[in-house]
PDB file of C-alpha atoms in Angstrom:
ATOM      1  CA  UNK A  26     187.609 110.799  12.351  1.00  0.00           C
ATOM      2  CA  UNK A  27     184.351 110.154  11.416  1.00  0.00           C
ATOM      3  CA  UNK A  28     183.441 112.085   8.509  1.00  0.00           C
ATOM      4  CA  UNK A  29     180.377 110.076   7.672  1.00  0.00           C
ATOM      5  CA  UNK A  30     179.595 108.962  11.049  1.00  0.00           C
ATOM      6  CA  UNK A  31     176.006 107.208  10.449  1.00  0.00           C
ATOM      7  CA  UNK A  32     175.719 108.243   6.969  1.00  0.00           C
ATOM      8  CA  UNK A  33     174.010 105.112   4.577  1.00  0.00           C
ATOM      9  CA  UNK A  34     176.032 105.393   1.346  1.00  0.00           C
ATOM     10  CA  UNK A  35     175.640 103.341  -1.769  1.00  0.00           C
ATOM     11  CA  UNK A  36     178.297 102.663  -3.997  1.00  0.00           C
ATOM     12  CA  UNK A  37     177.392 101.780  -7.405  1.00  0.00           C
ATOM     13  CA  UNK A  38     180.234  99.581  -9.325  1.00  0.00           C
ATOM     14  CA  UNK A  39     181.355  99.264  -5.610  1.00  0.00           C
ATOM     15  CA  UNK A  40     182.626  95.931  -5.871  1.00  0.00           C
ATOM     16  CA  UNK A  41     186.414  96.055  -7.148  1.00  0.00           C
ATOM     17  CA  UNK A  42     188.366  99.141  -7.782  1.00  0.00           C
ATOM     18  CA  UNK A  43     188.206 102.521  -7.041  1.00  0.00           C
ATOM     19  CA  UNK A  44     184.115 101.785  -6.014  1.00  0.00           C
ATOM     20  CA  UNK A  45     185.777  99.123  -3.559  1.00  0.00           C
ATOM     21  CA  UNK A  46     188.379 101.661  -1.807  1.00  0.00           C
ATOM     22  CA  UNK A  47     185.677 103.993  -1.314  1.00  0.00           C
ATOM     23  CA  UNK A  48     183.756 101.585   0.099  1.00  0.00           C
ATOM     24  CA  UNK A  49     186.746 101.006   2.201  1.00  0.00           C
ATOM     25  CA  UNK A  50     187.392 104.671   3.206  1.00  0.00           C
ATOM     26  CA  UNK A  51     183.586 105.369   3.921  1.00  0.00           C
ATOM     27  CA  UNK A  52     183.482 102.423   6.616  1.00  0.00           C
ATOM     28  CA  UNK A  53     186.434 103.861   8.066  1.00  0.00           C
ATOM     29  CA  UNK A  54     184.890 107.135   8.703  1.00  0.00           C
ATOM     30  CA  UNK A  55     181.651 105.721  10.296  1.00  0.00           C
ATOM     31  CA  UNK A  56     179.059 104.626   7.282  1.00  0.00           C
ATOM     32  CA  UNK A  57     177.160 102.234   6.624  1.00  0.00           C
ATOM     33  CA  UNK A  58     177.567 101.031   3.125  1.00  0.00           C
ATOM     34  CA  UNK A  59     176.024  98.986   0.668  1.00  0.00           C
ATOM     35  CA  UNK A  60     178.044  98.158  -2.935  1.00  0.00           C
ATOM     36  CA  UNK A  61     176.466  97.328  -6.143  1.00  0.00           C
ATOM     37  CA  UNK A  62     177.926  95.183  -8.740  1.00  0.00           C
ATOM     38  CA  UNK A  63     176.855  92.577 -11.710  1.00  0.00           C
ATOM     39  CA  UNK A  64     179.471  89.443 -10.063  1.00  0.00           C
ATOM     40  CA  UNK A  65     178.883  88.316  -6.531  1.00  0.00           C
ATOM     41  CA  UNK A  66     182.191  86.732  -5.640  1.00  0.00           C
ATOM     42  CA  UNK A  67     184.188  89.772  -5.227  1.00  0.00           C
ATOM     43  CA  UNK A  68     181.125  92.193  -3.971  1.00  0.00           C
ATOM     44  CA  UNK A  69     180.433  89.150  -1.275  1.00  0.00           C
ATOM     45  CA  UNK A  70     183.945  89.103  -0.330  1.00  0.00           C
ATOM     46  CA  UNK A  71     184.320  92.777   0.030  1.00  0.00           C
ATOM     47  CA  UNK A  72     180.938  92.813   2.374  1.00  0.00           C
ATOM     48  CA  UNK A  73     182.465  90.311   4.280  1.00  0.00           C
ATOM     49  CA  UNK A  74     185.774  92.040   5.148  1.00  0.00           C
ATOM     50  CA  UNK A  75     184.200  95.266   5.672  1.00  0.00           C
ATOM     51  CA  UNK A  76     181.981  92.958   8.200  1.00  0.00           C
ATOM     52  CA  UNK A  77     185.304  91.166   9.796  1.00  0.00           C
ATOM     53  CA  UNK A  78     186.909  94.785  10.227  1.00  0.00           C
ATOM     54  CA  UNK A  79     183.928  95.607  12.418  1.00  0.00           C
ATOM     55  CA  UNK A  80     181.432  98.055   9.686  1.00  0.00           C
ATOM     56  CA  UNK A  81     178.365  97.384   8.383  1.00  0.00           C
ATOM     57  CA  UNK A  82     177.721  96.606   5.004  1.00  0.00           C
ATOM     58  CA  UNK A  83     175.712  95.231   2.388  1.00  0.00           C
ATOM     59  CA  UNK A  84     176.164  93.753  -1.543  1.00  0.00           C
ATOM     60  CA  UNK A  85     173.378  94.251  -3.969  1.00  0.00           C
ATOM     61  CA  UNK A  86     173.818  92.607  -6.548  1.00  0.00           C
ATOM     62  CA  UNK A  87     173.028  94.348 -10.077  1.00  0.00           C
ATOM     63  CA  UNK A  88     173.419  95.053 -13.928  1.00  0.00           C
ATOM     64  CA  UNK A  89     173.745  98.875 -14.122  1.00  0.00           C
ATOM     65  CA  UNK A  90     173.389  98.594 -17.568  1.00  0.00           C
ATOM     66  CA  UNK A  91     169.884  98.096 -17.159  1.00  0.00           C
ATOM     67  CA  UNK A  92     168.228 101.211 -15.718  1.00  0.00           C
ATOM     68  CA  UNK A  93     166.111  99.385 -13.560  1.00  0.00           C
ATOM     69  CA  UNK A  94     168.029  97.854 -11.972  1.00  0.00           C
ATOM     70  CA  UNK A  95     170.024 100.993 -11.334  1.00  0.00           C
ATOM     71  CA  UNK A  96     167.304 102.484 -10.107  1.00  0.00           C
ATOM     72  CA  UNK A  97     166.519  99.442  -7.995  1.00  0.00           C
ATOM     73  CA  UNK A  98     169.704  99.624  -6.155  1.00  0.00           C
ATOM     74  CA  UNK A  99     168.828 103.125  -4.367  1.00  0.00           C
ATOM     75  CA  UNK A 100     165.525 101.105  -3.680  1.00  0.00           C
ATOM     76  CA  UNK A 101     166.792  98.024  -2.210  1.00  0.00           C
ATOM     77  CA  UNK A 102     169.127 100.585   0.417  1.00  0.00           C
ATOM     78  CA  UNK A 103     165.909 102.804   1.539  1.00  0.00           C
ATOM     79  CA  UNK A 104     164.302  99.081   1.945  1.00  0.00           C
ATOM     80  CA  UNK A 105     167.123  97.438   4.308  1.00  0.00           C
ATOM     81  CA  UNK A 106     167.897 101.125   6.021  1.00  0.00           C
ATOM     82  CA  UNK A 107     165.195 103.977   5.765  1.00  0.00           C
ATOM     83  CA  UNK A 108     166.994 105.923   3.522  1.00  0.00           C
ATOM     84  CA  UNK A 109     170.334 107.215   1.352  1.00  0.00           C
ATOM     85  CA  UNK A 110     172.645 109.513   2.404  1.00  0.00           C
ATOM     86  CA  UNK A 111     175.291 109.508  -0.344  1.00  0.00           C
ATOM     87  CA  UNK A 112     175.526 108.171  -3.388  1.00  0.00           C
ATOM     88  CA  UNK A 113     178.976 107.612  -5.596  1.00  0.00           C
ATOM     89  CA  UNK A 114     178.395 106.281  -9.310  1.00  0.00           C
ATOM     90  CA  UNK A 115     181.953 104.326  -9.516  1.00  0.00           C
ATOM     91  CA  UNK A 116     180.796 102.535 -12.315  1.00  0.00           C
ATOM     92  CA  UNK A 117     182.584 102.487 -15.576  1.00  0.00           C
ATOM     93  CA  UNK A 118     183.468 100.813 -18.841  1.00  0.00           C
ATOM     94  CA  UNK A 119     186.620 101.427 -20.701  1.00  0.00           C
ATOM     95  CA  UNK A 120     186.249  99.114 -24.051  1.00  0.00           C
ATOM     96  CA  UNK A 121     188.111 100.754 -26.536  1.00  0.00           C
ATOM     97  CA  UNK A 122     186.297 102.147 -30.152  1.00  0.00           C
ATOM     98  CA  UNK A 123     187.217 105.224 -32.323  1.00  0.00           C
ATOM     99  CA  UNK A 124     185.128 107.588 -34.297  1.00  0.00           C
ATOM    100  CA  UNK A 125     185.486 105.271 -37.437  1.00  0.00           C
ATOM    101  CA  UNK A 126     185.300 102.071 -35.789  1.00  0.00           C
ATOM    102  CA  UNK A 127     182.824 101.860 -33.192  1.00  0.00           C
ATOM    103  CA  UNK A 128     179.502 100.115 -33.450  1.00  0.00           C
ATOM    104  CA  UNK A 129     176.068 101.393 -32.326  1.00  0.00           C
ATOM    105  CA  UNK A 130     176.382  98.425 -29.872  1.00  0.00           C
ATOM    106  CA  UNK A 131     179.040  99.620 -28.847  1.00  0.00           C
ATOM    107  CA  UNK A 132     178.238 103.135 -28.089  1.00  0.00           C
ATOM    108  CA  UNK A 133     175.310 101.929 -26.276  1.00  0.00           C
ATOM    109  CA  UNK A 134     176.968  99.807 -24.036  1.00  0.00           C
ATOM    110  CA  UNK A 135     178.851 102.713 -22.853  1.00  0.00           C
ATOM    111  CA  UNK A 136     175.952 105.606 -22.839  1.00  0.00           C
ATOM    112  CA  UNK A 137     174.114 102.911 -20.644  1.00  0.00           C
ATOM    113  CA  UNK A 138     176.668 102.138 -18.003  1.00  0.00           C
ATOM    114  CA  UNK A 139     178.575 105.653 -18.254  1.00  0.00           C
ATOM    115  CA  UNK A 140     175.482 108.089 -18.612  1.00  0.00           C
ATOM    116  CA  UNK A 141     172.155 106.032 -18.356  1.00  0.00           C
ATOM    117  CA  UNK A 142     173.172 104.441 -15.199  1.00  0.00           C
ATOM    118  CA  UNK A 143     174.282 107.161 -13.275  1.00  0.00           C
ATOM    119  CA  UNK A 144     171.478 109.531 -14.157  1.00  0.00           C
ATOM    120  CA  UNK A 145     168.877 107.277 -12.618  1.00  0.00           C
ATOM    121  CA  UNK A 146     170.858 106.114  -9.862  1.00  0.00           C
ATOM    122  CA  UNK A 147     170.383 110.129  -9.093  1.00  0.00           C
ATOM    123  CA  UNK A 148     167.172 110.086  -9.718  1.00  0.00           C
ATOM    124  CA  UNK A 149     166.095 107.578  -7.246  1.00  0.00           C
ATOM    125  CA  UNK A 150     168.442 109.070  -4.808  1.00  0.00           C
ATOM    126  CA  UNK A 151     167.605 112.530  -5.020  1.00  0.00           C
ATOM    127  CA  UNK A 152     164.055 111.505  -5.101  1.00  0.00           C
ATOM    128  CA  UNK A 153     164.489 109.851  -1.923  1.00  0.00           C
ATOM    129  CA  UNK A 154     166.133 112.952  -0.485  1.00  0.00           C
ATOM    130  CA  UNK A 155     163.797 115.164  -1.545  1.00  0.00           C
ATOM    131  CA  UNK A 156     160.946 112.859  -0.172  1.00  0.00           C
ATOM    132  CA  UNK A 157     162.361 113.182   3.055  1.00  0.00           C
ATOM    133  CA  UNK A 158     162.842 117.038   2.989  1.00  0.00           C
ATOM    134  CA  UNK A 159     167.217 115.598   4.249  1.00  0.00           C
ATOM    135  CA  UNK A 160     170.110 116.994   2.369  1.00  0.00           C
ATOM    136  CA  UNK A 161     173.017 114.669   0.591  1.00  0.00           C
ATOM    137  CA  UNK A 162     175.591 114.061  -1.287  1.00  0.00           C
ATOM    138  CA  UNK A 163     176.605 112.289  -4.462  1.00  0.00           C
ATOM    139  CA  UNK A 164     179.696 112.067  -6.240  1.00  0.00           C
ATOM    140  CA  UNK A 165     179.974 110.692  -9.886  1.00  0.00           C
ATOM    141  CA  UNK A 166     183.796 109.648 -10.662  1.00  0.00           C
ATOM    142  CA  UNK A 167     184.346 110.316 -14.190  1.00  0.00           C
ATOM    143  CA  UNK A 168     187.467 110.901 -16.199  1.00  0.00           C
ATOM    144  CA  UNK A 169     190.087 113.495 -17.519  1.00  0.00           C
ATOM    145  CA  UNK A 170     189.128 112.160 -20.775  1.00  0.00           C
ATOM    146  CA  UNK A 171     186.423 113.892 -20.749  1.00  0.00           C
ATOM    147  CA  UNK A 172     188.023 116.604 -21.845  1.00  0.00           C
ATOM    148  CA  UNK A 173     188.801 115.491 -24.903  1.00  0.00           C
ATOM    149  CA  UNK A 174     191.087 111.846 -24.892  1.00  0.00           C
ATOM    150  CA  UNK A 175     192.560 109.253 -27.084  1.00  0.00           C
ATOM    151  CA  UNK A 176     191.032 108.443 -30.206  1.00  0.00           C
ATOM    152  CA  UNK A 177     190.639 104.860 -29.275  1.00  0.00           C
ATOM    153  CA  UNK A 178     187.977 106.351 -26.498  1.00  0.00           C
ATOM    154  CA  UNK A 179     185.569 108.183 -28.619  1.00  0.00           C
ATOM    155  CA  UNK A 180     182.352 105.878 -27.555  1.00  0.00           C
ATOM    156  CA  UNK A 181     183.979 105.956 -23.686  1.00  0.00           C
ATOM    157  CA  UNK A 182     184.713 109.972 -23.886  1.00  0.00           C
ATOM    158  CA  UNK A 183     180.685 110.683 -25.415  1.00  0.00           C
ATOM    159  CA  UNK A 184     179.310 108.956 -22.495  1.00  0.00           C
ATOM    160  CA  UNK A 185     181.553 110.648 -19.838  1.00  0.00           C
ATOM    161  CA  UNK A 186     181.587 114.338 -20.756  1.00  0.00           C
ATOM    162  CA  UNK A 187     177.405 113.584 -20.669  1.00  0.00           C
ATOM    163  CA  UNK A 188     178.303 112.707 -17.684  1.00  0.00           C
ATOM    164  CA  UNK A 189     179.934 116.161 -16.377  1.00  0.00           C
ATOM    165  CA  UNK A 190     177.076 117.871 -17.786  1.00  0.00           C
ATOM    166  CA  UNK A 191     174.879 115.903 -16.130  1.00  0.00           C
ATOM    167  CA  UNK A 192     176.541 116.769 -12.841  1.00  0.00           C
ATOM    168  CA  UNK A 193     176.622 120.195 -13.014  1.00  0.00           C
ATOM    169  CA  UNK A 194     172.963 119.892 -14.139  1.00  0.00           C
ATOM    170  CA  UNK A 195     171.710 118.595 -11.140  1.00  0.00           C
ATOM    171  CA  UNK A 196     173.811 120.145  -9.027  1.00  0.00           C
ATOM    172  CA  UNK A 197     171.935 123.770 -10.230  1.00  0.00           C
ATOM    173  CA  UNK A 198     168.556 121.634 -10.219  1.00  0.00           C
ATOM    174  CA  UNK A 199     168.753 120.647  -6.694  1.00  0.00           C
ATOM    175  CA  UNK A 200     170.796 122.867  -4.722  1.00  0.00           C
ATOM    176  CA  UNK A 201     167.487 124.422  -2.951  1.00  0.00           C
ATOM    177  CA  UNK A 202     167.283 120.924  -1.681  1.00  0.00           C
ATOM    178  CA  UNK A 203     170.511 121.230  -0.016  1.00  0.00           C
ATOM    179  CA  UNK A 204     171.874 118.237  -1.809  1.00  0.00           C
ATOM    180  CA  UNK A 205     174.894 118.615  -2.987  1.00  0.00           C
ATOM    181  CA  UNK A 206     176.503 116.963  -6.331  1.00  0.00           C
ATOM    182  CA  UNK A 207     179.780 117.081  -7.349  1.00  0.00           C
ATOM    183  CA  UNK A 208     182.435 114.930  -9.503  1.00  0.00           C
ATOM    184  CA  UNK A 209     185.731 113.841  -9.912  1.00  0.00           C
ATOM    185  CA  UNK A 210     187.950 113.620 -13.183  1.00  0.00           C
ATOM    186  CA  UNK A 211     190.602 110.806 -12.413  1.00  0.00           C
ATOM    187  CA  UNK A 212     193.648 110.370 -13.849  1.00  0.00           C
ATOM    188  CA  UNK A 213     195.332 106.950 -14.771  1.00  0.00           C
ATOM    189  CA  UNK A 214     195.083 104.849 -12.227  1.00  0.00           C
ATOM    190  CA  UNK A 215     196.008 101.338 -11.404  1.00  0.00           C
ATOM    191  CA  UNK A 216     193.250  99.385 -10.881  1.00  0.00           C
ATOM    192  CA  UNK A 217     192.108  95.639 -11.068  1.00  0.00           C
ATOM    193  CA  UNK A 218     189.931  96.466 -14.398  1.00  0.00           C
ATOM    194  CA  UNK A 219     192.842  99.039 -15.869  1.00  0.00           C
ATOM    195  CA  UNK A 220     194.808  95.760 -15.536  1.00  0.00           C
ATOM    196  CA  UNK A 221     192.773  93.960 -17.446  1.00  0.00           C
ATOM    197  CA  UNK A 222     192.270  96.733 -20.049  1.00  0.00           C
ATOM    198  CA  UNK A 223     195.748  97.091 -20.519  1.00  0.00           C
ATOM    199  CA  UNK A 224     196.070  93.523 -21.493  1.00  0.00           C
ATOM    200  CA  UNK A 225     193.613  92.968 -23.456  1.00  0.00           C
ATOM    201  CA  UNK A 226     193.430  96.065 -25.760  1.00  0.00           C
ATOM    202  CA  UNK A 227     196.997  97.052 -25.484  1.00  0.00           C
ATOM    203  CA  UNK A 228     199.255  93.576 -25.163  1.00  0.00           C
ATOM    204  CA  UNK A 229     200.593  95.079 -22.284  1.00  0.00           C
ATOM    205  CA  UNK A 230     202.895  92.817 -20.174  1.00  0.00           C
ATOM    206  CA  UNK A 231     203.731  92.545 -16.541  1.00  0.00           C
ATOM    207  CA  UNK A 232     205.830  95.028 -16.342  1.00  0.00           C
ATOM    208  CA  UNK A 233     202.925  98.208 -18.017  1.00  0.00           C
ATOM    209  CA  UNK A 234     202.514  99.893 -14.956  1.00  0.00           C
ATOM    210  CA  UNK A 235     206.430 100.086 -14.355  1.00  0.00           C
ATOM    211  CA  UNK A 236     206.587 101.654 -18.060  1.00  0.00           C
ATOM    212  CA  UNK A 237     203.574 103.673 -17.522  1.00  0.00           C
ATOM    213  CA  UNK A 238     205.012 105.665 -14.211  1.00  0.00           C
ATOM    214  CA  UNK A 239     208.191 106.098 -16.276  1.00  0.00           C
ATOM    215  CA  UNK A 240     205.941 108.577 -18.774  1.00  0.00           C
ATOM    216  CA  UNK A 241     204.167 110.500 -15.909  1.00  0.00           C
ATOM    217  CA  UNK A 242     205.188 113.717 -14.247  1.00  0.00           C
ATOM    218  CA  UNK A 243     204.596 112.077 -10.501  1.00  0.00           C
ATOM    219  CA  UNK A 244     206.388 108.705 -11.694  1.00  0.00           C
ATOM    220  CA  UNK A 245     203.773 106.777 -10.854  1.00  0.00           C
ATOM    221  CA  UNK A 246     199.951 106.165 -11.707  1.00  0.00           C
ATOM    222  CA  UNK A 247     197.471 107.042  -9.324  1.00  0.00           C
ATOM    223  CA  UNK A 248     196.049 104.528  -6.387  1.00  0.00           C
ATOM    224  CA  UNK A 249     192.304 103.995  -5.577  1.00  0.00           C
ATOM    225  CA  UNK A 250     193.020 104.809  -2.127  1.00  0.00           C
ATOM    226  CA  UNK A 251     193.728 108.079  -2.849  1.00  0.00           C
ATOM    227  CA  UNK A 252     190.954 108.917  -5.018  1.00  0.00           C
ATOM    228  CA  UNK A 253     188.509 106.912  -2.262  1.00  0.00           C
ATOM    229  CA  UNK A 254     189.965 109.868   0.308  1.00  0.00           C
ATOM    230  CA  UNK A 255     189.456 112.430  -1.998  1.00  0.00           C
ATOM    231  CA  UNK A 256     185.560 111.185  -2.725  1.00  0.00           C
ATOM    232  CA  UNK A 257     184.746 110.833   0.936  1.00  0.00           C
ATOM    233  CA  UNK A 258     186.219 114.209   1.177  1.00  0.00           C
ATOM    234  CA  UNK A 259     183.460 115.455  -0.908  1.00  0.00           C
ATOM    235  CA  UNK A 260     180.604 113.476   0.171  1.00  0.00           C
ATOM    236  CA  UNK A 261     180.912 114.721   3.968  1.00  0.00           C
ATOM    237  CA  UNK A 262     180.250 118.282   5.493  1.00  0.00           C
ATOM    238  CA  UNK A 263     183.674 119.087   5.556  1.00  0.00           C
ATOM    239  CA  UNK A 264     183.520 120.250   1.904  1.00  0.00           C
ATOM    240  CA  UNK A 265     181.178 122.817   2.667  1.00  0.00           C
ATOM    241  CA  UNK A 266     178.665 124.301   0.280  1.00  0.00           C
ATOM    242  CA  UNK A 267     180.455 122.953  -2.116  1.00  0.00           C
ATOM    243  CA  UNK A 268     178.421 121.282  -5.253  1.00  0.00           C
ATOM    244  CA  UNK A 269     178.423 121.398  -9.071  1.00  0.00           C
ATOM    245  CA  UNK A 270     182.211 121.372  -9.303  1.00  0.00           C
ATOM    246  CA  UNK A 271     183.875 118.618 -11.131  1.00  0.00           C
ATOM    247  CA  UNK A 272     187.540 118.347  -9.663  1.00  0.00           C
ATOM    248  CA  UNK A 273     190.362 117.592 -12.306  1.00  0.00           C
ATOM    249  CA  UNK A 274     192.147 114.562  -9.985  1.00  0.00           C
ATOM    250  CA  UNK A 275     195.368 114.024 -12.279  1.00  0.00           C
ATOM    251  CA  UNK A 276     198.805 114.600 -12.587  1.00  0.00           C
ATOM    252  CA  UNK A 277     198.418 116.312 -16.675  1.00  0.00           C
ATOM    253  CA  UNK A 278     197.318 119.889 -16.195  1.00  0.00           C
ATOM    254  CA  UNK A 279     194.509 120.788 -18.645  1.00  0.00           C
ATOM    255  CA  UNK A 280     195.594 123.075 -21.397  1.00  0.00           C
ATOM    256  CA  UNK A 281     199.018 123.159 -20.059  1.00  0.00           C
ATOM    257  CA  UNK A 282     201.614 122.552 -22.818  1.00  0.00           C
ATOM    258  CA  UNK A 283     205.438 121.502 -22.955  1.00  0.00           C
TER     259      UNK A 283
END
């Protein structure tokens, strides 16, 4: 449909999982895409895949735990393409910790990836948009667990809940700049990262997806490509004037009780 024709889109944490799916969907909708990540192998492989399909893309190697590198991702894209029209913050750290066993080091890791990196990437992207007096769109991929979550997600929930507040604050601050900023609270999703997490922290076997699906209302986990289509809609003009919204993309209903 060409929803993102001629848009320059930066997807932080875009080399795998939901971020990679967003990059693919954005290219299909006409965007020029930059993806950032720590490991060059999956990032460069994704860029090669997009190029082979006729898209235009670049990989930016960055450790988003470093706020300066998060800002530098935006600078690299502006240097390469002259501007950033859209930003997607999809990087996430999901290592486990409860209120009682989380160390200051683990807490800081979650804040760095799940809150600080989006903050400073948004700072750099919004500064570019304001400098050009141009509209723009930002989507923060958050989590339904930010409403409370499981006991073993304490530092993750703390950081992601902060990202919800930041999303609304920044959207309010820059609505007169025509910069729309929204968030997506995604539910349980079948990604490479989730597979690794389930195996590392919960002793899951090869059938964990089937077992998880049996416990969910729709009988399956969410898929990255579905989330990506929703993100593209929010990035595009077809989402109208919507800003400051944090949408629950999940099959469980907040506040609903059995």
